[in-house]
GROMACS .gro file of C-alpha atoms in nm:
model
  478
    1MET     CA    1  -1.419  -3.461  -4.516
    2ALA     CA    2  -1.368  -3.293  -4.176
    3LYS     CA    3  -1.020  -3.306  -4.026
    4GLU     CA    4  -0.973  -3.347  -3.651
    5ILE     CA    5  -0.746  -3.110  -3.457
    6LYS     CA    6  -0.623  -3.279  -3.141
    7VAL     CA    7  -0.439  -3.171  -2.826
    8PRO     CA    8  -0.065  -3.233  -2.880
    9GLN     CA    9   0.189  -3.327  -2.614
   10ILE     CA   10   0.209  -3.010  -2.402
   11GLY     CA   11   0.515  -3.097  -2.193
   12ASP     CA   12   0.703  -3.380  -2.030
   13GLY     CA   13   0.474  -3.572  -1.802
   14VAL     CA   14   0.174  -3.349  -1.878
   15GLU     CA   15  -0.129  -3.558  -1.975
   16SER     CA   16  -0.406  -3.302  -1.923
   17ALA     CA   17  -0.459  -2.927  -1.897
   18THR     CA   18  -0.733  -2.668  -1.852
   19VAL     CA   19  -0.853  -2.455  -2.144
   20SER     CA   20  -0.782  -2.096  -2.042
   21GLU     CA   21  -0.896  -1.936  -2.367
   22VAL     CA   22  -1.044  -2.026  -2.705
   23LEU     CA   23  -0.868  -1.812  -2.965
   24VAL     CA   24  -1.091  -1.889  -3.266
   25ALA     CA   25  -1.461  -1.918  -3.352
   26GLU     CA   26  -1.668  -2.147  -3.570
   27GLY     CA   27  -1.662  -2.035  -3.933
   28ASP     CA   28  -1.314  -1.882  -3.903
   29LYS     CA   29  -1.062  -1.970  -4.172
   30ILE     CA   30  -0.728  -2.054  -4.015
   31GLU     CA   31  -0.377  -2.129  -4.131
   32LYS     CA   32  -0.162  -2.424  -4.037
   33ASP     CA   33   0.031  -2.371  -3.708
   34GLN     CA   34  -0.205  -2.087  -3.608
   35SER     CA   35  -0.289  -2.087  -3.236
   36VAL     CA   36  -0.644  -2.205  -3.171
   37ILE     CA   37  -0.666  -2.244  -2.792
   38ALA     CA   38  -0.457  -2.159  -2.485
   39VAL     CA   39  -0.421  -2.418  -2.208
   40GLU     CA   40  -0.272  -2.417  -1.860
   41SER     CA   41  -0.132  -2.705  -1.658
   42ASP     CA   42   0.060  -2.720  -1.331
   43LYS     CA   43   0.381  -2.704  -1.534
   44ALA     CA   44   0.315  -2.475  -1.829
   45SER     CA   45   0.088  -2.226  -2.002
   46VAL     CA   46   0.094  -2.269  -2.380
   47GLU     CA   47  -0.102  -2.201  -2.696
   48VAL     CA   48  -0.206  -2.502  -2.906
   49PRO     CA   49  -0.148  -2.464  -3.283
   50SER     CA   50  -0.363  -2.611  -3.559
   51SER     CA   51  -0.209  -2.905  -3.744
   52ALA     CA   52  -0.383  -2.806  -4.069
   53ALA     CA   53  -0.535  -2.513  -4.258
   54GLY     CA   54  -0.904  -2.478  -4.329
   55THR     CA   55  -1.238  -2.348  -4.203
   56ILE     CA   56  -1.353  -2.429  -3.851
   57LYS     CA   57  -1.665  -2.646  -3.866
   58GLU     CA   58  -1.709  -2.720  -3.496
   59ILE     CA   59  -1.535  -2.632  -3.167
   60LYS     CA   60  -1.579  -2.922  -2.928
   61ILE     CA   61  -1.445  -2.756  -2.612
   62SER     CA   62  -1.494  -2.432  -2.419
   63GLU     CA   63  -1.305  -2.223  -2.163
   64GLY     CA   64  -1.258  -2.400  -1.832
   65ASP     CA   65  -1.279  -2.751  -1.980
   66GLU     CA   66  -1.020  -3.012  -1.884
   67VAL     CA   67  -0.862  -3.163  -2.198
   68GLU     CA   68  -0.630  -3.459  -2.241
   69VAL     CA   69  -0.344  -3.518  -2.483
   70GLY     CA   70  -0.490  -3.662  -2.804
   71GLN     CA   71  -0.843  -3.530  -2.742
   72VAL     CA   72  -1.025  -3.381  -3.042
   73ILE     CA   73  -1.085  -3.010  -2.985
   74ILE     CA   74  -1.181  -2.882  -3.331
   75LEU     CA   75  -1.334  -3.022  -3.650
   76LEU     CA   76  -1.189  -2.854  -3.956
   77GLU     CA   77  -1.309  -2.835  -4.313
   78GLU     CA   78  -0.984  -2.838  -4.502
   79SER     CA   79  -0.924  -2.549  -4.738
   80ASP     CA   80  -0.974  -2.561  -5.116
   81ASP     CA   81  -0.600  -2.525  -5.156
   82ASP     CA   82  -0.557  -2.868  -5.004
   83ASP     CA   83  -0.821  -3.010  -5.242
   84ASP     CA   84  -0.645  -2.846  -5.535
   85ASP     CA   85  -0.319  -3.006  -5.427
   86GLU     CA   86  -0.485  -3.347  -5.419
   87THR     CA   87  -0.640  -3.283  -5.764
   88GLU     CA   88  -0.303  -3.181  -5.902
   89GLU     CA   89  -0.154  -3.501  -5.768
   90ASP     CA   90  -0.431  -3.703  -5.932
   91ASN     CA   91  -0.378  -3.518  -6.259
   92GLY     CA   92  -0.010  -3.588  -6.230
   93GLU     CA   93  -0.077  -3.960  -6.197
   94ALA     CA   94  -0.316  -3.949  -6.492
   95SER     CA   95  -0.056  -3.764  -6.694
   96GLU     CA   96   0.198  -4.038  -6.629
   97GLU     CA   97  -0.051  -4.301  -6.754
   98GLU     CA   98  -0.118  -4.094  -7.066
   99LYS     CA   99   0.253  -4.071  -7.136
  100GLU     CA  100   0.289  -4.447  -7.114
  101LYS     CA  101  -0.001  -4.495  -7.359
  102GLU     CA  102   0.147  -4.237  -7.592
  103ASN     CA  103   0.486  -4.405  -7.587
  104THR     CA  104   0.320  -4.736  -7.675
  105SER     CA  105   0.133  -4.574  -7.963
  106GLU     CA  106   0.455  -4.423  -8.090
  107GLU     CA  107   0.621  -4.766  -8.109
  108GLU     CA  108   0.323  -4.910  -8.299
  109ASN     CA  109   0.320  -4.621  -8.550
  110GLU     CA  110   0.685  -4.592  -8.652
  111ASN     CA  111   0.590  -4.513  -9.013
  112GLU     CA  112   0.394  -4.204  -8.914
  113ASP     CA  113   0.534  -3.855  -8.877
  114GLU     CA  114   0.862  -3.868  -8.685
  115ASP     CA  115   0.791  -3.540  -8.513
  116SER     CA  116   0.702  -3.665  -8.165
  117GLY     CA  117   0.580  -3.323  -8.064
  118GLU     CA  118   0.314  -3.323  -8.337
  119LYS     CA  119   0.211  -3.678  -8.250
  120GLN     CA  120   0.167  -3.592  -7.885
  121SER     CA  121  -0.021  -3.275  -7.971
  122GLY     CA  122  -0.256  -3.461  -8.202
  123LYS     CA  123  -0.313  -3.738  -7.952
  124LYS     CA  124  -0.376  -3.491  -7.673
  125LYS     CA  125  -0.632  -3.300  -7.879
  126LYS     CA  126  -0.800  -3.624  -7.972
  127LYS     CA  127  -0.812  -3.739  -7.611
  128ILE     CA  128  -0.966  -3.410  -7.501
  129LYS     CA  129  -1.243  -3.453  -7.757
  130GLU     CA  130  -1.308  -3.807  -7.648
  131GLU     CA  131  -1.330  -3.706  -7.282
  132ASN     CA  132  -1.551  -3.406  -7.365
  133PRO     CA  133  -1.784  -3.516  -7.648
  134GLU     CA  134  -2.005  -3.215  -7.594
  135ASP     CA  135  -1.720  -2.982  -7.690
  136ASN     CA  136  -1.729  -2.952  -8.070
  137ASP     CA  137  -1.442  -2.707  -8.104
  138GLU     CA  138  -1.085  -2.802  -8.036
  139GLU     CA  139  -0.891  -2.563  -7.813
  140PRO     CA  140  -0.521  -2.508  -7.874
  141GLU     CA  141  -0.266  -2.592  -7.608
  142GLU     CA  142  -0.200  -2.222  -7.552
  143ASP     CA  143  -0.549  -2.189  -7.401
  144ASP     CA  144  -0.470  -2.458  -7.144
  145ALA     CA  145  -0.148  -2.283  -7.053
  146ASP     CA  146  -0.326  -1.949  -7.023
  147GLU     CA  147  -0.585  -2.104  -6.797
  148ASN     CA  148  -0.311  -2.244  -6.573
  149LYS     CA  149  -0.145  -1.903  -6.559
  150ASP     CA  150  -0.474  -1.738  -6.467
  151GLU     CA  151  -0.531  -1.995  -6.194
  152LYS     CA  152  -0.181  -1.934  -6.054
  153LYS     CA  153  -0.232  -1.557  -6.059
  154SER     CA  154  -0.568  -1.595  -5.886
  155SER     CA  155  -0.413  -1.827  -5.628
  156LYS     CA  156  -0.130  -1.582  -5.560
  157LYS     CA  157  -0.381  -1.298  -5.527
  158ASP     CA  158  -0.586  -1.499  -5.278
  159GLU     CA  159  -0.271  -1.581  -5.081
  160SER     CA  160  -0.169  -1.215  -5.079
  161GLU     CA  161  -0.510  -1.109  -4.951
  162ALA     CA  162  -0.496  -1.383  -4.691
  163ASP     CA  163  -0.154  -1.258  -4.574
  164LYS     CA  164  -0.284  -0.903  -4.545
  165THR     CA  165  -0.580  -1.005  -4.336
  166SER     CA  166  -0.418  -1.285  -4.133
  167GLU     CA  167  -0.325  -1.050  -3.853
  168GLU     CA  168  -0.673  -0.898  -3.849
  169LYS     CA  169  -0.820  -1.248  -3.838
  170GLU     CA  170  -0.593  -1.344  -3.550
  171ASN     CA  171  -0.700  -1.040  -3.353
  172LYS     CA  172  -1.064  -1.101  -3.439
  173LYS     CA  173  -1.045  -1.465  -3.333
  174SER     CA  174  -0.891  -1.378  -3.001
  175GLY     CA  175  -1.154  -1.113  -2.944
  176GLU     CA  176  -1.450  -1.327  -3.051
  177SER     CA  177  -1.342  -1.617  -2.833
  178SER     CA  178  -1.371  -1.405  -2.523
  179GLY     CA  179  -1.630  -1.143  -2.617
  180GLU     CA  180  -1.542  -0.832  -2.420
  181SER     CA  181  -1.276  -1.013  -2.213
  182SER     CA  182  -0.917  -0.917  -2.147
  183THR     CA  183  -0.806  -1.027  -2.497
  184GLY     CA  184  -0.986  -0.729  -2.654
  185ALA     CA  185  -1.197  -0.775  -2.968
  186GLY     CA  186  -1.051  -0.616  -3.281
  187ILE     CA  187  -0.739  -0.484  -3.107
  188GLN     CA  188  -0.411  -0.503  -3.297
  189ALA     CA  189  -0.172  -0.714  -3.090
  190SER     CA  190   0.050  -1.015  -3.154
  191PRO     CA  191  -0.025  -1.354  -2.991
  192GLY     CA  192   0.277  -1.301  -2.765
  193THR     CA  193   0.141  -0.966  -2.648
  194ARG     CA  194  -0.201  -1.119  -2.582
  195ARG     CA  195  -0.041  -1.401  -2.383
  196LEU     CA  196   0.152  -1.148  -2.173
  197ALA     CA  197  -0.170  -0.954  -2.113
  198ARG     CA  198  -0.340  -1.269  -1.986
  199GLU     CA  199  -0.047  -1.349  -1.756
  200LEU     CA  200  -0.044  -0.996  -1.608
  201GLY     CA  201  -0.423  -0.970  -1.589
  202VAL     CA  202  -0.435  -0.671  -1.826
  203ASP     CA  203  -0.762  -0.591  -2.005
  204LEU     CA  204  -0.660  -0.507  -2.363
  205THR     CA  205  -0.988  -0.328  -2.419
  206GLU     CA  206  -0.906  -0.077  -2.142
  207LEU     CA  207  -0.545  -0.049  -2.261
  208ALA     CA  208  -0.649   0.024  -2.619
  209GLU     CA  209  -0.851   0.324  -2.497
  210GLU     CA  210  -0.530   0.488  -2.373
  211ILE     CA  211  -0.308   0.430  -2.679
  212SER     CA  212  -0.351   0.439  -3.055
  213GLY     CA  213  -0.228   0.182  -3.302
  214ARG     CA  214  -0.078  -0.158  -3.236
  215VAL     CA  215  -0.043  -0.271  -2.874
  216SER     CA  216   0.312  -0.381  -2.780
  217GLU     CA  217   0.444  -0.588  -2.490
  218LYS     CA  218   0.594  -0.269  -2.345
  219ASP     CA  219   0.246  -0.109  -2.343
  220VAL     CA  220   0.109  -0.410  -2.154
  221LYS     CA  221   0.388  -0.398  -1.892
  222GLU     CA  222   0.344  -0.024  -1.833
  223PHE     CA  223  -0.033  -0.059  -1.803
  224ALA     CA  224   0.004  -0.348  -1.557
  225LYS     CA  225   0.240  -0.142  -1.345
  226LYS     CA  226   0.004   0.157  -1.333
  227ASP     CA  227  -0.296  -0.064  -1.270
  228SER     CA  228  -0.134  -0.236  -0.973
  229GLN     CA  229  -0.044   0.100  -0.822
  230LYS     CA  230  -0.380   0.272  -0.865
  231SER     CA  231  -0.615  -0.008  -0.759
  232THR     CA  232  -0.648  -0.345  -0.593
  233ARG     CA  233  -0.820  -0.656  -0.719
  234SER     CA  234  -1.027  -0.672  -0.402
  235ALA     CA  235  -1.204  -0.355  -0.514
  236SER     CA  236  -1.357  -0.546  -0.804
  237ILE     CA  237  -1.500  -0.824  -0.586
  238SER     CA  238  -1.875  -0.797  -0.541
  239LEU     CA  239  -1.968  -0.847  -0.178
  240PRO     CA  240  -2.282  -1.028  -0.073
  241ASP     CA  241  -2.558  -0.859   0.125
  242PHE     CA  242  -2.436  -0.936   0.477
  243GLU     CA  243  -2.753  -0.791   0.629
  244LYS     CA  244  -2.939  -1.103   0.514
  245TRP     CA  245  -2.780  -1.285   0.808
  246GLY     CA  246  -2.793  -1.013   1.071
  247SER     CA  247  -2.725  -0.648   1.151
  248VAL     CA  248  -2.399  -0.489   1.036
  249GLU     CA  249  -2.207  -0.168   1.100
  250ARG     CA  250  -1.993   0.010   0.843
  251LYS     CA  251  -1.688   0.217   0.933
  252PRO     CA  252  -1.465   0.398   0.683
  253LEU     CA  253  -1.101   0.289   0.655
  254ASN     CA  254  -0.854   0.544   0.789
  255ASN     CA  255  -0.577   0.672   0.565
  256ILE     CA  256  -0.314   0.442   0.717
  257ARG     CA  257  -0.528   0.134   0.658
  258LYS     CA  258  -0.607   0.247   0.302
  259ALA     CA  259  -0.238   0.292   0.226
  260THR     CA  260  -0.151  -0.044   0.385
  261ALA     CA  261  -0.419  -0.226   0.185
  262LYS     CA  262  -0.304  -0.066  -0.138
  263ASN     CA  263   0.068  -0.130  -0.082
  264VAL     CA  264   0.050  -0.490   0.040
  265THR     CA  265  -0.189  -0.584  -0.243
  266ALA     CA  266   0.043  -0.434  -0.505
  267SER     CA  267   0.342  -0.614  -0.349
  268TRP     CA  268   0.162  -0.948  -0.327
  269GLN     CA  269   0.048  -0.925  -0.690
  270SER     CA  270   0.384  -0.824  -0.837
  271VAL     CA  271   0.638  -1.005  -0.618
  272PRO     CA  272   0.693  -1.383  -0.644
  273HIS     CA  273   0.754  -1.449  -0.274
  274VAL     CA  274   0.982  -1.713  -0.125
  275PHE     CA  275   0.981  -1.778   0.250
  276GLN     CA  276   1.286  -1.899   0.443
  277PHE     CA  277   1.283  -2.000   0.811
  278ASP     CA  278   1.553  -2.050   1.072
  279GLU     CA  279   1.609  -2.048   1.447
  280ALA     CA  280   1.880  -1.869   1.644
  281ASP     CA  281   2.009  -1.952   1.991
  282ILE     CA  282   1.999  -1.612   2.165
  283THR     CA  283   2.080  -1.733   2.518
  284ASP     CA  284   2.420  -1.563   2.521
  285ILE     CA  285   2.306  -1.249   2.341
  286GLN     CA  286   2.037  -1.188   2.601
  287GLN     CA  287   2.316  -1.164   2.857
  288TYR     CA  288   2.484  -0.905   2.633
  289LEU     CA  289   2.162  -0.701   2.626
  290GLU     CA  290   2.129  -0.712   3.005
  291VAL     CA  291   2.491  -0.610   3.063
  292ASN     CA  292   2.469  -0.310   2.829
  293GLN     CA  293   2.115  -0.196   2.913
  294ASP     CA  294   2.236   0.082   3.141
  295LYS     CA  295   2.442   0.240   2.862
  296ALA     CA  296   2.137   0.254   2.635
  297GLU     CA  297   1.915   0.401   2.904
  298LYS     CA  298   2.168   0.674   2.979
  299ALA     CA  299   2.161   0.765   2.610
  300GLY     CA  300   1.780   0.785   2.620
  301GLY     CA  301   1.698   0.449   2.464
  302LYS     CA  302   1.625   0.086   2.541
  303LEU     CA  303   1.848  -0.199   2.425
  304THR     CA  304   1.625  -0.465   2.266
  305ILE     CA  305   1.662  -0.763   2.036
  306THR     CA  306   1.517  -0.542   1.758
  307ALA     CA  307   1.794  -0.285   1.806
  308LEU     CA  308   2.059  -0.555   1.799
  309LEU     CA  309   1.904  -0.720   1.494
  310THR     CA  310   1.894  -0.386   1.313
  311LYS     CA  311   2.270  -0.358   1.352
  312ILE     CA  312   2.325  -0.722   1.252
  313VAL     CA  313   2.100  -0.686   0.945
  314ALA     CA  314   2.283  -0.366   0.846
  315SER     CA  315   2.611  -0.562   0.847
  316ALA     CA  316   2.444  -0.843   0.651
  317LEU     CA  317   2.320  -0.599   0.384
  318VAL     CA  318   2.677  -0.482   0.329
  319ARG     CA  319   2.793  -0.842   0.290
  320PHE     CA  320   2.495  -0.940   0.071
  321PRO     CA  321   2.430  -0.633  -0.150
  322LYS     CA  322   2.145  -0.792  -0.352
  323PHE     CA  323   1.929  -0.774  -0.037
  324ASN     CA  324   1.997  -0.400  -0.025
  325ALA     CA  325   1.876  -0.353  -0.382
  326SER     CA  326   1.560  -0.291  -0.582
  327ILE     CA  327   1.456  -0.449  -0.911
  328ASP     CA  328   1.352  -0.247  -1.216
  329MET     CA  329   1.163  -0.486  -1.445
  330GLU     CA  330   1.074  -0.216  -1.697
  331ASN     CA  331   1.442  -0.157  -1.776
  332GLU     CA  332   1.548  -0.507  -1.667
  333GLU     CA  333   1.801  -0.373  -1.417
  334MET     CA  334   1.904  -0.428  -1.056
  335ILE     CA  335   1.948  -0.108  -0.854
  336LEU     CA  336   2.224  -0.157  -0.596
  337LYS     CA  337   2.229   0.107  -0.322
  338ASN     CA  338   2.539   0.241  -0.152
  339TYR     CA  339   2.354   0.329   0.168
  340VAL     CA  340   2.182   0.111   0.428
  341ASN     CA  341   1.837   0.228   0.545
  342ILE     CA  342   1.623  -0.015   0.743
  343GLY     CA  343   1.249   0.015   0.804
  344ILE     CA  344   1.116  -0.098   1.143
  345ALA     CA  345   0.748  -0.196   1.158
  346VAL     CA  346   0.564  -0.034   1.452
  347ALA     CA  347   0.209  -0.131   1.551
  348THR     CA  348  -0.014   0.164   1.642
  349GLU     CA  349  -0.383   0.210   1.717
  350LYS     CA  350  -0.438   0.347   1.367
  351GLY     CA  351  -0.244   0.070   1.193
  352LEU     CA  352   0.105  -0.040   1.094
  353LEU     CA  353   0.371   0.228   1.041
  354VAL     CA  354   0.728   0.170   0.923
  355PRO     CA  355   0.971   0.447   1.024
  356VAL     CA  356   1.323   0.422   0.883
  357ILE     CA  357   1.665   0.406   1.051
  358LYS     CA  358   1.895   0.587   0.808
  359ASP     CA  359   2.259   0.478   0.758
  360ALA     CA  360   2.218   0.193   1.007
  361ASP     CA  361   2.553   0.042   0.906
  362LYS     CA  362   2.735   0.356   1.029
  363LYS     CA  363   2.564   0.373   1.370
  364SER     CA  364   2.646   0.189   1.690
  365ILE     CA  365   2.398  -0.042   1.863
  366ILE     CA  366   2.344   0.223   2.135
  367GLU     CA  367   2.272   0.491   1.873
  368ILE     CA  368   2.029   0.260   1.696
  369ALA     CA  369   1.857   0.168   2.025
  370THR     CA  370   1.809   0.536   2.111
  371GLU     CA  371   1.674   0.624   1.768
  372LEU     CA  372   1.437   0.327   1.773
  373THR     CA  373   1.295   0.435   2.108
  374ASN     CA  374   1.233   0.788   1.978
  375ILE     CA  375   1.072   0.695   1.646
  376ALA     CA  376   0.851   0.433   1.813
  377GLU     CA  377   0.714   0.703   2.045
  378LYS     CA  378   0.660   0.939   1.750
  379ALA     CA  379   0.475   0.664   1.562
  380ARG     CA  380   0.238   0.592   1.850
  381ASP     CA  381   0.177   0.965   1.901
  382GLY     CA  382   0.110   1.019   1.532
  383LYS     CA  383   0.404   1.258   1.495
  384LEU     CA  384   0.605   1.081   1.226
  385SER     CA  385   0.692   1.300   0.928
  386LYS     CA  386   0.697   1.189   0.567
  387GLU     CA  387   1.078   1.192   0.574
  388ASP     CA  388   1.077   0.958   0.875
  389MET     CA  389   0.908   0.689   0.666
  390GLU     CA  390   1.089   0.719   0.334
  391GLY     CA  391   1.395   0.552   0.183
  392ALA     CA  392   1.396   0.201   0.339
  393ASN     CA  393   1.596  -0.066   0.155
  394PHE     CA  394   1.502  -0.354   0.387
  395SER     CA  395   1.246  -0.401   0.665
  396ILE     CA  396   1.220  -0.578   1.001
  397SER     CA  397   0.891  -0.680   1.162
  398ASN     CA  398   0.901  -0.804   1.523
  399LEU     CA  399   0.587  -0.977   1.653
  400GLY     CA  400   0.769  -1.140   1.944
  401GLY     CA  401   0.609  -0.910   2.197
  402ILE     CA  402   0.263  -1.026   2.084
  403GLY     CA  403   0.320  -1.396   2.023
  404GLY     CA  404   0.333  -1.662   1.755
  405THR     CA  405   0.589  -1.915   1.643
  406ASN     CA  406   0.637  -1.807   1.279
  407PHE     CA  407   0.478  -1.583   1.016
  408THR     CA  408   0.539  -1.485   0.654
  409PRO     CA  409   0.564  -1.106   0.613
  410ILE     CA  410   0.493  -0.951   0.271
  411VAL     CA  411   0.788  -0.786   0.096
  412PRO     CA  412   0.730  -0.406   0.094
  413ALA     CA  413   0.708  -0.214  -0.231
  414PHE     CA  414   1.043  -0.126  -0.394
  415GLN     CA  415   1.231  -0.362  -0.159
  416VAL     CA  416   1.335  -0.722  -0.217
  417ALA     CA  417   1.326  -0.871   0.135
  418ILE     CA  418   1.189  -0.843   0.488
  419LEU     CA  419   1.283  -1.022   0.811
  420GLY     CA  420   1.015  -1.139   1.054
  421ILE     CA  421   1.085  -1.208   1.423
  422SER     CA  422   0.855  -1.419   1.639
  423ARG     CA  423   0.844  -1.487   2.015
  424SER     CA  424   1.147  -1.668   2.156
  425ALA     CA  425   1.099  -1.975   2.375
  426LYS     CA  426   1.313  -2.204   2.586
  427LYS     CA  427   1.391  -2.535   2.414
  428PRO     CA  428   1.615  -2.830   2.499
  429VAL     CA  429   1.928  -2.823   2.284
  430TYR     CA  430   2.177  -3.111   2.273
  431ILE     CA  431   2.518  -2.966   2.369
  432ASP     CA  432   2.827  -3.155   2.493
  433ASP     CA  433   2.646  -3.488   2.518
  434GLU     CA  434   2.352  -3.350   2.712
  435PHE     CA  435   2.034  -3.147   2.667
  436LYS     CA  436   2.046  -2.793   2.796
  437PRO     CA  437   1.772  -2.527   2.812
  438ARG     CA  438   1.839  -2.256   2.552
  439GLU     CA  439   1.643  -1.948   2.442
  440ILE     CA  440   1.551  -2.002   2.075
  441LEU     CA  441   1.435  -1.719   1.846
  442PRO     CA  442   1.230  -1.806   1.530
  443LEU     CA  443   1.321  -1.603   1.218
  444SER     CA  444   1.119  -1.567   0.896
  445LEU     CA  445   1.276  -1.424   0.581
  446SER     CA  446   1.057  -1.328   0.284
  447TYR     CA  447   1.225  -1.230  -0.042
  448ASP     CA  448   1.163  -1.150  -0.407
  449HIS     CA  449   1.248  -1.452  -0.621
  450ARG     CA  450   1.293  -1.235  -0.931
  451LEU     CA  451   1.623  -1.115  -0.786
  452ILE     CA  452   1.710  -1.352  -0.501
  453ASP     CA  453   1.749  -1.729  -0.531
  454GLY     CA  454   1.701  -1.986  -0.258
  455ALA     CA  455   2.074  -2.028  -0.204
  456ASP     CA  456   2.109  -1.651  -0.152
  457GLY     CA  457   1.821  -1.648   0.096
  458ALA     CA  458   1.962  -1.942   0.292
  459ALA     CA  459   2.308  -1.784   0.309
  460PHE     CA  460   2.165  -1.449   0.423
  461ILE     CA  461   1.949  -1.584   0.707
  462ASN     CA  462   2.223  -1.829   0.808
  463TRP     CA  463   2.468  -1.540   0.850
  464ILE     CA  464   2.215  -1.349   1.064
  465THR     CA  465   2.156  -1.659   1.278
  466GLN     CA  466   2.527  -1.704   1.337
  467ALA     CA  467   2.567  -1.335   1.418
  468LEU     CA  468   2.289  -1.356   1.677
  469GLU     CA  469   2.464  -1.649   1.840
  470ASP     CA  470   2.795  -1.459   1.832
  471PRO     CA  471   2.733  -1.081   1.880
  472TYR     CA  472   3.093  -0.993   1.807
  473LYS     CA  473   3.048  -1.123   1.452
  474ALA     CA  474   2.823  -0.831   1.368
  475LEU     CA  475   3.021  -0.575   1.568
  476LEU     CA  476   3.344  -0.667   1.390
  477GLY     CA  477   3.177  -0.703   1.051
  478ALA     CA  478   3.318  -1.054   1.014
   0.00000   0.00000   0.00000
């Protein structure tokens, strides 16, 4: 009789999920608690185990199907071992009945041989003959015992062979369920490694071509890291024939655009972004900029909100060192840096460039303003060197000169946060029992949730907001 394998309770409040992968195939022999399908819901991604051992008769679902808790997903022909167990139980019950009959016979035949062992032996032999009238020769009890021993040895041998091939079967099932998919047919890898490969989008077939032997979780992580650096997912998307709808013109991407596309794609794929927003009242700080503009111009620069924010952010990075760090997932470490280098995004005709202000925490606002003016000119003239664009720990992107109320910048590679600045605007602010016109600056903070939590992000942007509203806060390092 076929046994039904159903979807168990996946998680609290989860009533349905989508089948992301079928890990077995019809005809496969599986063990109890062996994973048969993988499902994904809005709360979890798990593998569903079989509630029994046996041979798969029918798979009632396929990848992409929506399944509910309690739904039948597989029909299973239970293994012979289970049937043997049931037979043994039946034999046990029959044996108990025989014993009762034998005890009754013993009481009725008290005058016979007192050796109970001989009586039982004789009765058993007699019973065997009665049940098997075709058998003319009696078999001694030793033969029965030998047969039981042989059966046990055969059973143990079968179990041993099953243990040896269980891993191969698991790999085969995962491969057969997806053909030439990312699970990789016939590749030696544990279920945990296969699950990690699915989560990171790693094709085990491609990975197996680069290594020999069993694939480990470390191999998957290293391959995912290299894959994200050498290519983008967009490259694998097949474009339609746009000429069907009209004439087109193709232009090659310049090197800056190629690098930008590669870097932002890698960052977006590997960094779990969180976005934090705030507004700063910069009415008073604008007066500060106007009063000190002459000093900056004499030094060869221009005092701007970007220059002031660079100094404020530098002070913030000293106070909040995790924002001045990088995360090393391969070694599971946080790299804290004892220097403060800030990248400043500059728009050019060829694309976005990000020159770096080195040791920003040790420079004055006037020094930063002068350096910003110089590197911005070099960027627009295409004269930035490789050294000018290396070593940033944090970045600032100011779109205020172009427009917009808010945006969500992508965290650059090897950094954990970036601050976006939008166009300021006059807004009525309730102060001293009345509304007053104030210049309000929108701020957007993007950060890497692997290292920075929401409370950290809120504290960081809150400190920057307060420093903008009180310039002396940043100057004094308070």
